[in-house]
Every structure is written in structure tokens, then in C-alpha cells.
mmCIF file of C-alpha atoms in Angstrom:
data_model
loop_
_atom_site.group_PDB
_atom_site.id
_atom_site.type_symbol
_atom_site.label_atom_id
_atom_site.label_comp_id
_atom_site.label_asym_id
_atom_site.label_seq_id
_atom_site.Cartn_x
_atom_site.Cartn_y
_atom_site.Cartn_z
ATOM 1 C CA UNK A 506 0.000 0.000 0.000
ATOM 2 C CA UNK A 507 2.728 2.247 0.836
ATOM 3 C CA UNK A 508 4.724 2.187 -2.667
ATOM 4 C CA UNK A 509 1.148 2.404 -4.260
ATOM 5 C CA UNK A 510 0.799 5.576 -2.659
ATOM 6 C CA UNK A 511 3.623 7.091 -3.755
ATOM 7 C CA UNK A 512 3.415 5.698 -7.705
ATOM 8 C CA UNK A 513 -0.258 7.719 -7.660
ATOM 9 C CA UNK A 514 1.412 10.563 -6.680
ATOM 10 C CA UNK A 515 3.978 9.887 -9.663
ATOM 11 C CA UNK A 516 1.422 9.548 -11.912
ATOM 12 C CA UNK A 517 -0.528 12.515 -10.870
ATOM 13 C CA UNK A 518 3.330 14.204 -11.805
ATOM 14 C CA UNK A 519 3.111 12.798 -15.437
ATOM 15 C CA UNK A 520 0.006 13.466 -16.263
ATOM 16 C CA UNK A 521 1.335 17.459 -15.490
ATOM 17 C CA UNK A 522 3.650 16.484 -18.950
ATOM 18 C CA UNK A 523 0.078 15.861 -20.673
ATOM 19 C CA UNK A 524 0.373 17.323 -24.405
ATOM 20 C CA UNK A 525 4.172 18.406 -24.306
ATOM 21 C CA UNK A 526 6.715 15.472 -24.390
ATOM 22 C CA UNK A 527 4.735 13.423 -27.363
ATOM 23 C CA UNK A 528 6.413 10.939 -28.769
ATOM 24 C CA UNK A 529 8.022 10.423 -25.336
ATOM 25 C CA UNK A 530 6.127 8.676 -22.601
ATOM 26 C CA UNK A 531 4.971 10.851 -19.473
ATOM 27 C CA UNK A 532 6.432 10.124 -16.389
ATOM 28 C CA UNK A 533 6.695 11.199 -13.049
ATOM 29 C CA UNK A 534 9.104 10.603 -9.764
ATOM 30 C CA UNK A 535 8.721 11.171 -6.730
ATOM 31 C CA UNK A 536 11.932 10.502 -4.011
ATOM 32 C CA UNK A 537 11.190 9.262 -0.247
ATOM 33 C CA UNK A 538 13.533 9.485 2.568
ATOM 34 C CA UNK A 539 12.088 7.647 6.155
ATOM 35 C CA UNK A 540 8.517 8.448 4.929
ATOM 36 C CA UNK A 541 8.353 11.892 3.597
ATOM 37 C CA UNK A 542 8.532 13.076 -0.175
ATOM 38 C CA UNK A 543 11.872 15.242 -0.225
ATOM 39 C CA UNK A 544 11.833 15.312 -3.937
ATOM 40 C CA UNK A 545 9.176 15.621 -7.111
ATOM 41 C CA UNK A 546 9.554 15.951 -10.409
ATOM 42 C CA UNK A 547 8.111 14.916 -13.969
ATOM 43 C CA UNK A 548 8.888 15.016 -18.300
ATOM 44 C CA UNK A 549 7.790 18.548 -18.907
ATOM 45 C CA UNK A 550 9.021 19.666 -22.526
ATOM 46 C CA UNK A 551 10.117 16.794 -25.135
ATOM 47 C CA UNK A 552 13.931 17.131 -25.464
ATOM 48 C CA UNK A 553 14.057 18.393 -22.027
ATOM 49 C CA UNK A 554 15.311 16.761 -18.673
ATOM 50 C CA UNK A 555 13.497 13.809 -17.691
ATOM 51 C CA UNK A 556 11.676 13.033 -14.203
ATOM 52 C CA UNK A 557 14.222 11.659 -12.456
ATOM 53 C CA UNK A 558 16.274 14.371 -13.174
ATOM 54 C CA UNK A 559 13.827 16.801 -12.214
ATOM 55 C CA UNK A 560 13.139 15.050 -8.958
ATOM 56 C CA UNK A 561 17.095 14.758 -7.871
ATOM 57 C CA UNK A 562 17.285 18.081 -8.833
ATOM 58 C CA UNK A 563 14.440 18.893 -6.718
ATOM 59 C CA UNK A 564 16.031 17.274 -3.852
ATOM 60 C CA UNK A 565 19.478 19.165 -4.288
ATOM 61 C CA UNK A 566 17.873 22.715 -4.461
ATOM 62 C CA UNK A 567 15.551 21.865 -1.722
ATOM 63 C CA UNK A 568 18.155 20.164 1.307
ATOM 64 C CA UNK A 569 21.321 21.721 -0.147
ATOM 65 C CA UNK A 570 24.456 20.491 1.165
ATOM 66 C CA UNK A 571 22.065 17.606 3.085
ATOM 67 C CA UNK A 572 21.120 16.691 -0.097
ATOM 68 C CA UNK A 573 23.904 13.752 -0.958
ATOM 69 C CA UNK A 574 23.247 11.808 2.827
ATOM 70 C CA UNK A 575 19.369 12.049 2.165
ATOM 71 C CA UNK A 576 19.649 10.224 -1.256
ATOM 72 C CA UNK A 577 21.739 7.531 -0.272
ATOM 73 C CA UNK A 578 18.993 6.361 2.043
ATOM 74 C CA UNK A 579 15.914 7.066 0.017
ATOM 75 C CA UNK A 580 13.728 5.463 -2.500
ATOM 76 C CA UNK A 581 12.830 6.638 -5.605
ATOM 77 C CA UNK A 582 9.407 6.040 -7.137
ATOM 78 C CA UNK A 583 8.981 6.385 -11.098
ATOM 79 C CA UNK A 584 6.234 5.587 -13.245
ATOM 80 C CA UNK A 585 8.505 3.940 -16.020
ATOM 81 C CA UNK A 586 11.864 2.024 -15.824
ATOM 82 C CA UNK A 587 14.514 4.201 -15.993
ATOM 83 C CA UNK A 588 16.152 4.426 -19.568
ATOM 84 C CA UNK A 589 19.347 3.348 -19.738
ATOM 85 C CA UNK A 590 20.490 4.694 -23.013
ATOM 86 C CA UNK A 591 21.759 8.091 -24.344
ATOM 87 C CA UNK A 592 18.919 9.711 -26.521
ATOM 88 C CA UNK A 593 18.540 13.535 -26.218
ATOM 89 C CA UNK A 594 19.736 13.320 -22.309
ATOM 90 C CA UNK A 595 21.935 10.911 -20.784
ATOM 91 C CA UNK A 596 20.451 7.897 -19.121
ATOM 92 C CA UNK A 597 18.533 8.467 -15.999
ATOM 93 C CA UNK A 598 19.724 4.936 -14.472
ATOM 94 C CA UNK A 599 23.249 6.322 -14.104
ATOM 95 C CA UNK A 600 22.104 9.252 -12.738
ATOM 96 C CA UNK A 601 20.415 7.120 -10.009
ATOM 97 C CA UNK A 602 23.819 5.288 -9.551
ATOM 98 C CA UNK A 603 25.479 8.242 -9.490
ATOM 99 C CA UNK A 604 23.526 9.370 -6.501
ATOM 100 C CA UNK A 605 23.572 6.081 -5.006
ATOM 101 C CA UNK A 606 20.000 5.634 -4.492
ATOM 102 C CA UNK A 607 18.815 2.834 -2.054
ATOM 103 C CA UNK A 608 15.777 1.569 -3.811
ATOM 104 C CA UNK A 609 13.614 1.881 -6.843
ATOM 105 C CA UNK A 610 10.331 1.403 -7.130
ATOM 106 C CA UNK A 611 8.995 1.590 -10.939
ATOM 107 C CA UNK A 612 5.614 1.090 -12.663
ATOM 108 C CA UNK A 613 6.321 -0.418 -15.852
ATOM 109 C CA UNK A 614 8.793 -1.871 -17.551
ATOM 110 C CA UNK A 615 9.630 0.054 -20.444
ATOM 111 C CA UNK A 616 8.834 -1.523 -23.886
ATOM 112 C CA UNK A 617 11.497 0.700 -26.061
ATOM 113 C CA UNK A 618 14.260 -1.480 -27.677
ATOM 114 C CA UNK A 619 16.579 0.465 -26.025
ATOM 115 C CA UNK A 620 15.468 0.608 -22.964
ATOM 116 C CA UNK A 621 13.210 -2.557 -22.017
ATOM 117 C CA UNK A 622 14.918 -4.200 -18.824
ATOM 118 C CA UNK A 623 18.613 -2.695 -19.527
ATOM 119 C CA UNK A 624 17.424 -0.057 -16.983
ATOM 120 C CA UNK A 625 16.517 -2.357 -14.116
ATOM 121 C CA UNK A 626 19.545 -4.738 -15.102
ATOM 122 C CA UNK A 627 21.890 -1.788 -14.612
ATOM 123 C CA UNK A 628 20.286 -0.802 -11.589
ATOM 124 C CA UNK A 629 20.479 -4.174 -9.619
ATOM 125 C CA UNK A 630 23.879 -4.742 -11.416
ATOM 126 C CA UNK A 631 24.920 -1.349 -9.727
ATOM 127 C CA UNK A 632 23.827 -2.825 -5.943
ATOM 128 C CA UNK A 633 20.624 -0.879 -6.313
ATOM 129 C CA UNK A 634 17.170 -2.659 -4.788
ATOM 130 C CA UNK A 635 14.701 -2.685 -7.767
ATOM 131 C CA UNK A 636 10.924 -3.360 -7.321
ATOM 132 C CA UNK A 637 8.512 -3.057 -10.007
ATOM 133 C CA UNK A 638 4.710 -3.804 -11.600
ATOM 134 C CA UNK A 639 3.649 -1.479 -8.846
ATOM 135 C CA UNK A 640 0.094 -0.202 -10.364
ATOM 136 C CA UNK A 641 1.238 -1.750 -13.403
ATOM 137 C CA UNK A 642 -1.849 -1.438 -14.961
ATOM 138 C CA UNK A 643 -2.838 2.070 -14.141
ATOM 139 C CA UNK A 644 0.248 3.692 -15.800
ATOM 140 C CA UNK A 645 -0.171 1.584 -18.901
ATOM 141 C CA UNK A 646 -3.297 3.526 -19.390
ATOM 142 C CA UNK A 647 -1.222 6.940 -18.329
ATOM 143 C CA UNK A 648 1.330 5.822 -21.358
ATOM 144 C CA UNK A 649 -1.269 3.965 -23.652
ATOM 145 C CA UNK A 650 -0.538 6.188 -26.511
ATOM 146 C CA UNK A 651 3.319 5.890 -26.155
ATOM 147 C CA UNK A 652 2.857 1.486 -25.873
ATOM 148 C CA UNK A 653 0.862 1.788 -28.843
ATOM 149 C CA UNK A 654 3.423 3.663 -30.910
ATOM 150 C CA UNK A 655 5.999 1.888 -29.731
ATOM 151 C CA UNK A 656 4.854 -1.898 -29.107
ATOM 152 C CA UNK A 657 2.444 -1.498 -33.311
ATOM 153 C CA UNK A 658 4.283 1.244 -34.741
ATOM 154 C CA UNK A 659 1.154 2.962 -35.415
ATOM 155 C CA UNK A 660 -0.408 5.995 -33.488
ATOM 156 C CA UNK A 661 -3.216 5.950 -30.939
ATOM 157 C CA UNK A 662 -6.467 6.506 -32.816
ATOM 158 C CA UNK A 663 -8.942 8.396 -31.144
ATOM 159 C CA UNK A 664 -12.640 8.251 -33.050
ATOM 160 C CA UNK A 665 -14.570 11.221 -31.582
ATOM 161 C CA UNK A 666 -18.212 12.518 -33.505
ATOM 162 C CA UNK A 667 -21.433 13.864 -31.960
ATOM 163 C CA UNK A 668 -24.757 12.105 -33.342
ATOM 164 C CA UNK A 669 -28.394 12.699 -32.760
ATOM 165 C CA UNK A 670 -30.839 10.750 -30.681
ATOM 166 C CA UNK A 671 -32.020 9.027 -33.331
ATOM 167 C CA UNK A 672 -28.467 8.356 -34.858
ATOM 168 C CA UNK A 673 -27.603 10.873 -37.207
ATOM 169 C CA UNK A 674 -24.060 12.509 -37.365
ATOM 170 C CA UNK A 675 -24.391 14.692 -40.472
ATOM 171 C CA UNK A 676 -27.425 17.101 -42.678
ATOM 172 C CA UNK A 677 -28.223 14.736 -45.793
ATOM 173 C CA UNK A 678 -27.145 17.727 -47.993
ATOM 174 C CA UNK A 679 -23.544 18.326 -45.744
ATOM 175 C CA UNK A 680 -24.370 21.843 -44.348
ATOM 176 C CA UNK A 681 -22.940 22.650 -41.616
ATOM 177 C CA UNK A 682 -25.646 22.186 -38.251
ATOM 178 C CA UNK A 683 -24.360 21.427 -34.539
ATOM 179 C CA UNK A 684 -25.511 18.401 -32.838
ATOM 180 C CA UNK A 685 -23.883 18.507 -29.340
ATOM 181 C CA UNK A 686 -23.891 21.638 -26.753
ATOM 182 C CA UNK A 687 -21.438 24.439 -25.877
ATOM 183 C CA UNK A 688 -19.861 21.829 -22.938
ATOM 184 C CA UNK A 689 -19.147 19.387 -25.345
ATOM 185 C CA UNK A 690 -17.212 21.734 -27.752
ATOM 186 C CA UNK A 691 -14.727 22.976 -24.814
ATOM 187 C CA UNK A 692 -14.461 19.279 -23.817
ATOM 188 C CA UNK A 693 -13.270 18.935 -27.200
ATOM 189 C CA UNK A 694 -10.771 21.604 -27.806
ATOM 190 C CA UNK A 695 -9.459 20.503 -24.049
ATOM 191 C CA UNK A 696 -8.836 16.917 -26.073
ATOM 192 C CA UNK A 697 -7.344 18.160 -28.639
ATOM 193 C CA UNK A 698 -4.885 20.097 -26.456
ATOM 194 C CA UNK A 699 -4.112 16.806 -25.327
ATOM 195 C CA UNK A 700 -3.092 14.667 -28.747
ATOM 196 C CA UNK A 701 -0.605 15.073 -31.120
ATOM 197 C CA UNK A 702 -2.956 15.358 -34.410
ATOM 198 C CA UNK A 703 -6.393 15.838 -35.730
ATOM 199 C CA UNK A 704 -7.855 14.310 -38.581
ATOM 200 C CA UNK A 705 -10.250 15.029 -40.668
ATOM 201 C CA UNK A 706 -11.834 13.815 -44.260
ATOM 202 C CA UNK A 707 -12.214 16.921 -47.511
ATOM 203 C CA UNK A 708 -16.135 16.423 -46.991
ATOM 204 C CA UNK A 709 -15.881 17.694 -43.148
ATOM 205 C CA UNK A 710 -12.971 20.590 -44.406
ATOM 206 C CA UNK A 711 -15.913 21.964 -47.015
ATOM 207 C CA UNK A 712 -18.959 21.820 -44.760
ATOM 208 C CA UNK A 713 -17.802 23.324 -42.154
ATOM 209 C CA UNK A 714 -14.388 24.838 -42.889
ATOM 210 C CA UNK A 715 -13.314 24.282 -39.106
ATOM 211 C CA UNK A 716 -10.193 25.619 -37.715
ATOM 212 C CA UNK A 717 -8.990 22.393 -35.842
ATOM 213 C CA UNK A 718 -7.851 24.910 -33.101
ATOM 214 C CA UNK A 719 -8.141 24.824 -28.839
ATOM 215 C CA UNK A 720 -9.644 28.177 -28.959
ATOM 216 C CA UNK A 721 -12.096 27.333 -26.488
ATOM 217 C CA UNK A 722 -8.874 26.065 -24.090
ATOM 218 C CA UNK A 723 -5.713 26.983 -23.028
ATOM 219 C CA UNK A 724 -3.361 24.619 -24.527
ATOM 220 C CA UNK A 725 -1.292 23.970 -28.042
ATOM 221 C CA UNK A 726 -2.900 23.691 -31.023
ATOM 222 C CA UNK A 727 -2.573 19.843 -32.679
ATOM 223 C CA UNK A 728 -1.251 19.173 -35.688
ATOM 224 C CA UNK A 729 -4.111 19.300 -38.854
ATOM 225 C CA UNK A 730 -4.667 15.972 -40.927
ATOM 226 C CA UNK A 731 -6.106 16.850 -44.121
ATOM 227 C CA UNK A 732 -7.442 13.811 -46.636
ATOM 228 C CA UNK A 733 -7.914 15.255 -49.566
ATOM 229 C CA UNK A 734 -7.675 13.146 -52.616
ATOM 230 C CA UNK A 735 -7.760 15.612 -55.730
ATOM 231 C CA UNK A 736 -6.604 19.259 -53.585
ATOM 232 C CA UNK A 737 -10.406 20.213 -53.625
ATOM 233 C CA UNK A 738 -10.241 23.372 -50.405
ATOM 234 C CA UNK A 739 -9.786 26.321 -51.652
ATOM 235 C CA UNK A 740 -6.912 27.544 -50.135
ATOM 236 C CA UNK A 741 -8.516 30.812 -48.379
ATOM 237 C CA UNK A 742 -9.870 27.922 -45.737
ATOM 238 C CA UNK A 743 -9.140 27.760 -42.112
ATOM 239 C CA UNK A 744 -6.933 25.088 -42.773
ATOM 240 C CA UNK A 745 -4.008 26.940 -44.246
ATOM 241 C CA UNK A 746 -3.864 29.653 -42.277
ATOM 242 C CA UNK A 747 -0.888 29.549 -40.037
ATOM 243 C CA UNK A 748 -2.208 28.547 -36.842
ATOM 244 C CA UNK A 749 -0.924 25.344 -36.695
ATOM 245 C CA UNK A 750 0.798 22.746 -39.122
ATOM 246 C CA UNK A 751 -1.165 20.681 -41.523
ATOM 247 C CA UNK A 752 -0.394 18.171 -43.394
ATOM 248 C CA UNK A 753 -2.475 17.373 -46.686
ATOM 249 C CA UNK A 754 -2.705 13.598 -47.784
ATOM 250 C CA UNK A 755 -3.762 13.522 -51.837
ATOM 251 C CA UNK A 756 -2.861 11.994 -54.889
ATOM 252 C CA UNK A 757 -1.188 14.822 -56.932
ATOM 253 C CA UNK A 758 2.034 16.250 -54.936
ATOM 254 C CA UNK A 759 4.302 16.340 -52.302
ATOM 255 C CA UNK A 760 5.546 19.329 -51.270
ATOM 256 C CA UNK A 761 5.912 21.428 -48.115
ATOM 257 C CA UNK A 762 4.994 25.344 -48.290
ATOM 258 C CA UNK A 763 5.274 27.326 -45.008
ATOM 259 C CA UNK A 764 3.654 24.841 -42.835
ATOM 260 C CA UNK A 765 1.725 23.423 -45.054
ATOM 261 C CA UNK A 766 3.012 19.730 -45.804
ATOM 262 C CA UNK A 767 1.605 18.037 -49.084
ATOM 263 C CA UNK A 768 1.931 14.521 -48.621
ATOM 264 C CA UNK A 769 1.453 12.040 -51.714
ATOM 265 C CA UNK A 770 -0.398 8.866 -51.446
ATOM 266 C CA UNK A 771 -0.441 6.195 -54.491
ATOM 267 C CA UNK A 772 -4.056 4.419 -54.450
ATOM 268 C CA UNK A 773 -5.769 5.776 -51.968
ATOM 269 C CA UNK A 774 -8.977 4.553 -52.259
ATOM 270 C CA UNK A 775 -7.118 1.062 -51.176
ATOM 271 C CA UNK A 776 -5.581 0.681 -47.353
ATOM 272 C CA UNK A 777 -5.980 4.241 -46.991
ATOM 273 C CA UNK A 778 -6.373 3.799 -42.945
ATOM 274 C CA UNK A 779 -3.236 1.541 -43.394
ATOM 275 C CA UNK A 780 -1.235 3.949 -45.204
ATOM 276 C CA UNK A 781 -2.355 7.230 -43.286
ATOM 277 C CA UNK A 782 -1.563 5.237 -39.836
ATOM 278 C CA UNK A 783 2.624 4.311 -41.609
ATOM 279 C CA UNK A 784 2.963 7.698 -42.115
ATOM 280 C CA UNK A 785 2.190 8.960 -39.332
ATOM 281 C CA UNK A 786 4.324 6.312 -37.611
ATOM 282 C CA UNK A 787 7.020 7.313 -39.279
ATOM 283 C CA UNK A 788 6.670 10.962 -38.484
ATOM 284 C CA UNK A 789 6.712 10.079 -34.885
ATOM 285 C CA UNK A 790 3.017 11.479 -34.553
ATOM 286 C CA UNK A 791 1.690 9.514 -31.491
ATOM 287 C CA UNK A 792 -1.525 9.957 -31.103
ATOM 288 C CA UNK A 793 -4.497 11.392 -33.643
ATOM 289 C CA UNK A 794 -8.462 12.108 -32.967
ATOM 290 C CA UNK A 795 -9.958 11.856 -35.717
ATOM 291 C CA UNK A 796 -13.300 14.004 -35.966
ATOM 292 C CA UNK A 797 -14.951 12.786 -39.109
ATOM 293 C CA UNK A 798 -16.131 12.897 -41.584
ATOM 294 C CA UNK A 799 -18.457 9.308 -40.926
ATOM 295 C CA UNK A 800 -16.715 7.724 -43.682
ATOM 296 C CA UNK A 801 -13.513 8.169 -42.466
ATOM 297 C CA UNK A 802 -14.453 7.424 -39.072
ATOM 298 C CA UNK A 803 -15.893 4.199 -40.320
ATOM 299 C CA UNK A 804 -13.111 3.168 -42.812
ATOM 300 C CA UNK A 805 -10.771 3.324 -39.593
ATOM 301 C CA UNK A 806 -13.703 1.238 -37.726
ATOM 302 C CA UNK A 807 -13.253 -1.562 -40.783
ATOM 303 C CA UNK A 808 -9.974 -1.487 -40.452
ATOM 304 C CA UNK A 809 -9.884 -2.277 -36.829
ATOM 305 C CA UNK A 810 -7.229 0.659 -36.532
ATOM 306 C CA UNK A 811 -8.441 2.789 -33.598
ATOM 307 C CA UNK A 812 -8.261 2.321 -29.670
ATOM 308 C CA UNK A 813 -10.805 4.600 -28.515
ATOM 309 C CA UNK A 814 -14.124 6.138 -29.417
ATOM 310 C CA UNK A 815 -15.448 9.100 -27.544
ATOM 311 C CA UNK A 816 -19.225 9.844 -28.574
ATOM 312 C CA UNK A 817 -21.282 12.594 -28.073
ATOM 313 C CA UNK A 818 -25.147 11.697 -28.191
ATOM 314 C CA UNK A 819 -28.045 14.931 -28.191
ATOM 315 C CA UNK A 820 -31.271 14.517 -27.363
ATOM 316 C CA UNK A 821 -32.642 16.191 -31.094
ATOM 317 C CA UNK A 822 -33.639 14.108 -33.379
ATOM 318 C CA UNK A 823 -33.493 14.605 -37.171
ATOM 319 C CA UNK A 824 -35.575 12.108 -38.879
ATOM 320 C CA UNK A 825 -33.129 12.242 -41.547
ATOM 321 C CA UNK A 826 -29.372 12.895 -42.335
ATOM 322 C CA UNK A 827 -25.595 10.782 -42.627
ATOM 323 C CA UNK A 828 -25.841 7.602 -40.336
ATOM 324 C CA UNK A 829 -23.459 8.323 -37.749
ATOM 325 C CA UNK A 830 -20.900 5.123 -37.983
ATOM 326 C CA UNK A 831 -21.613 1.660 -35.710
ATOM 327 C CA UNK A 832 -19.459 0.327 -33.699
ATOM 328 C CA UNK A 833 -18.954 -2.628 -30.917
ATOM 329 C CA UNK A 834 -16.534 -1.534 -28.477
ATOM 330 C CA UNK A 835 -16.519 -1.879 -24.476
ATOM 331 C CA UNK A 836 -18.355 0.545 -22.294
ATOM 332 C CA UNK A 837 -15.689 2.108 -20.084
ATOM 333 C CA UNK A 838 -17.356 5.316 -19.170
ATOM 334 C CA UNK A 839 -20.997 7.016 -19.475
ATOM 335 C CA UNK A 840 -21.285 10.274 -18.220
ATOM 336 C CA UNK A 841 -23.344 13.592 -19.070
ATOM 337 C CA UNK A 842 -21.925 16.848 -20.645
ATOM 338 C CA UNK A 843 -23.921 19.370 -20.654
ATOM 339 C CA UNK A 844 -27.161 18.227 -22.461
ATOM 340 C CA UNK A 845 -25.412 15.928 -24.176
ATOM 341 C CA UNK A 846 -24.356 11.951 -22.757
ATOM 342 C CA UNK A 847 -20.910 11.195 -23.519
ATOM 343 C CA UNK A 848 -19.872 7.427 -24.033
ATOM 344 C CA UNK A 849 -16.108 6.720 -23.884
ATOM 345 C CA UNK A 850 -15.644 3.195 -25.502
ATOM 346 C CA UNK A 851 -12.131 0.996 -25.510
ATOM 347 C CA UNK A 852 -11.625 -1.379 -28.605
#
């Protein structure tokens, strides 16, 4: 009970890294000596220190010239196994040698080539008590995005789309008409803040010509997904102003202009989710919501490729309209937003 009390406090830590370290996991640390935390710290900015770091560095600043005895005797807590490689900062395992470090307690092991057991193997080799698996579970679903990248070289697909009552998602003719509440649009943009991309289909682009922003939030904006077979938007639409990067799959070019990327696609109308998911893979994007149109949303559905749906449900009811897509997921959360009921579903 008592090292699961500390790892919740870890992960409360990473969670703080939420939207900034992508493609790196978030993780948090937290350093005990006799019972008290003397040191916290978490991933804040990819490229930047890591939580242990942060933690010892806490501890340093915080007990001064105390500092070295204090560390020697305490136990550090982290929510991932400390890498033991040299990426854009050095290994956190030595670092924990270094300071000679009694015990550490760790979450998960961490699935990275690199990484994956070398840190707890250096550790123990290094006289170092190692415990792990502690709320093994819980900070798999903290890191889910950064297992899936790394353990199906893909990124975490997010479905999100608001339907009806009586299970529309779109107007038969494409306009543009809301379906969900004022709540569930700042829920939104807080999501968005939260992933790497957004995706949407042409057909959504013209209908509504959406900016793909957090306005309603504080946070950064995610990166735009454009499919767009045949370069249909005209180009005075939200989507190339310079708010955020976009990147335009299609058929006809590849090119980059400001930070707009054109990214060609052979065949599209075959393995499209397939393709769109490599690419992203390879362009270390680690997670993506993608916001419809519904036949994008369902071609991902078809191909199995997505790990969570999120789905808005109004009480208004159309008669008429798009089908909003089907799906057969597992129930993890029901809850009400606004005026709307939100369903969270895991694959």
C-alpha cells in the first residue's frame, strides 16, 4: 500500500507532462527518505530533462548540502523504468547510480528497444534494490498512446463525432448544423490540447471549414490531418492559415509550403487507414483524434485501426441525415456533458 501511494502521486506528476513530451512517454518521480517526499519531479518539454532528473534536482535545491546523505537512504518512485540509453539526455539509471539511491520502485517496464529491462539490469547490477509492476496497470493507461506507438508502430487513434438521438451525425445535404452543446465543444478543444494530431476527411474541411484549433482552451494547437484526394479546399480555408501545421494527404504532390506539408499517397482509395496510420508512424506522430467525416471514421472502424471512441449523443432528433458510424466496443465510461451523454468506448 505504501509504494502504491507514492506511484499515484507519480502519476498525478506525469500526467502534469500531458500534451508536451509526445512521442516520449509521461512520467513522473517522486523521491522518499524515512517516509516523507523530499523530492518531485516529472517530463515537462520533449527534449528536455526527464523526471528523475527533475526530482534529484528537486532534492538538491531543496536540502542543499544535506542533499547527498538524504539520497543515499531514500527510495525513488517512477512511473517507467529508468532508460538506460543516451537519446537527447543521458540515461537516468546512471544518474540514479550516481547518486547512489537505495531503492527503486517503478511502474512499468519500459517496452522501447533500447530501454526494455537494460534499466533495471543496470540498476540491480549497480547494488541498487529494484521493485517493479507497482500499479502496473494504471500507468499503462497513463502511457497507452506511447505502448501503442511503440509496441504497433502505429499511433493511438482516437474516433470522436457527436450524433443525434435518433443516430444521425451529419445534414443529408452536408451543411454545416451542430448536434452537441457548448460543454461538449470545450471538452473537445481541451482533447485536442491533449493529442498530437487531428484528422479530418475533404467532406468535413468543405462543410464546415473548421479551424482544428483549442480556442475554447488553453493549450497547443494539434497538428491538422487533411485527406484530400484531388486538392479540392480552396486555399482561403481555415486550414491553411498559419495557426498550426497541416499536413495534406492527396494523390497529386508532395511538397511542403510554409507549414503546409503536401503529402502524396499512391491508391488511396485502397488501405488508406493503413497507409495514413505508416505515415504517421514514421513521423513520430503519437496519437491522432480523428473528428470525421463518418466515412472516415468508419473506414478506420473496418480497419480495426483505432483504440478509442469518444461519442457525443443529443437529445434532437433529425428524422433524416448521414448515419453516424456503428461500432462494438466496451463501455468504459458514461457520463453527461452538458445536455449531451458522452460514451467513452475501448476497442
Amino acid at each position: 500500500m505504501e509504494h502504491e501511494f507514492y506511484m499515484h502521486r507519480c502519476l498525478e506528476l506525469a500526467l502534469k507532462g500531458s500534451g508536451n513530451v509526445s512521442p516520449n512517454p509521461m512520467v513522473g518521480c517522486v523521491i522518499v527518505h524515512e517516509d516523507q517526499i523530499i523530492g518531485e519531479g516529472y517530463h515537462q518539454k520533449i527534449g528536455e530533462a526527464h523526471a528523475e532528473v527533475n526530482a534529484i534536482k528537486n532534492v538538491i535545491e531543496t536540502y542543499g548540502n544535506q542533499a547527498a546523505h538524504l539520497l543515499k537512504n531514500a527510495t525513488a518512485y517512477v512511473t517507467l523504468e529508468p532508460c538506460a540509453h543516451f537519446g537527447k539526455t543521458p540515461p537516468c539509471a546512471d544518474l540514479l547510480i550516481k547518486h547512489q539511491i537505495k531503492k527503486v520502485v517503478i511502474g512499468n517496464t519500459d517496452p522501447f528497444e533500447s530501454v526494455n529491462g537494460k534499466g533495471i539490469e543496470k540498476l540491480k547490477n549497480a547494488g541498487i534494490e529494484v521493485v517493479s509492476g507497482i500499479l502496473d496497470e494504471e500507468c499503462k493507461i497513463v502511457n497507452r498512446r506511447f505502448f501503442t506507438r511503440i509496441k504497433e508502430h502505429r499511433p493511438y487513434f482516437i474516433l470522436k463525432w457527436a450524433q443525434t438521438a435518433d443516430g444521425f451525425s451529419a445534414p443529408a445535404d452536408q451543411s454545416q448544423q451542430w448536434i452537441s452543446g457548448a460543454e461538449a465543444k470545450t471538452l473537445t478543444h481541451h482533447w485536442r490540447s491533449e493529442e498530437d494530431a487531428i484528422l479530418v476527411g475533404k467532406n468535413t474541411v468543405l462543410a464546415d471549414n473548421p479551424q482544428l484549433n483549442t480556442r475554447e482552451v488553453t493549450g497547443k494547437n494539434p497538428i491538422r490531418l487533411v485527406i484530400d484526394k484531388n486538392l479540392e479546399t480552396p486555399l482561403h480555408y481555415h486550414i491553411f492559415n498559419d495557426a498550426a501545421k497541416t499536413i495534406i494527404f492527396n494523390e497529386v504532390k508532395t511538397e511542403v509550403i510554409d507549414n503546409i506539408h503536401y503529402v502524396q499517397m499512391e491508391d488511396m482509395h485502397f488501405y488508406l487507414p493503413q497507409k495514413i496510420a505508416y505515415q504517421l508512424y514514421l513521423m513520430d506522430i503519437q496519437s491522432v483524434i480523428i473528428e470525421g467525416g463518418a466515412n472516415i471514421l468508419s473506414q478506420f472502424i473496418a480497419a480495426n485501426l483505432w483504440d478509442e471512441a469518444r461519442i457525443f449523443t443529443s437529445k434532437t432528433e433529425w428524422k433524416q441525415g448521414i448515419e453516424a458510424p456503428t461500432i462494438n466496443a466496451k463501455l468504459i465510461e458514461d457520463i453527461v456533458v452538458g445536455n449531451d451523454s458522452l460514451q467513452i468506448l475501448k476497442r
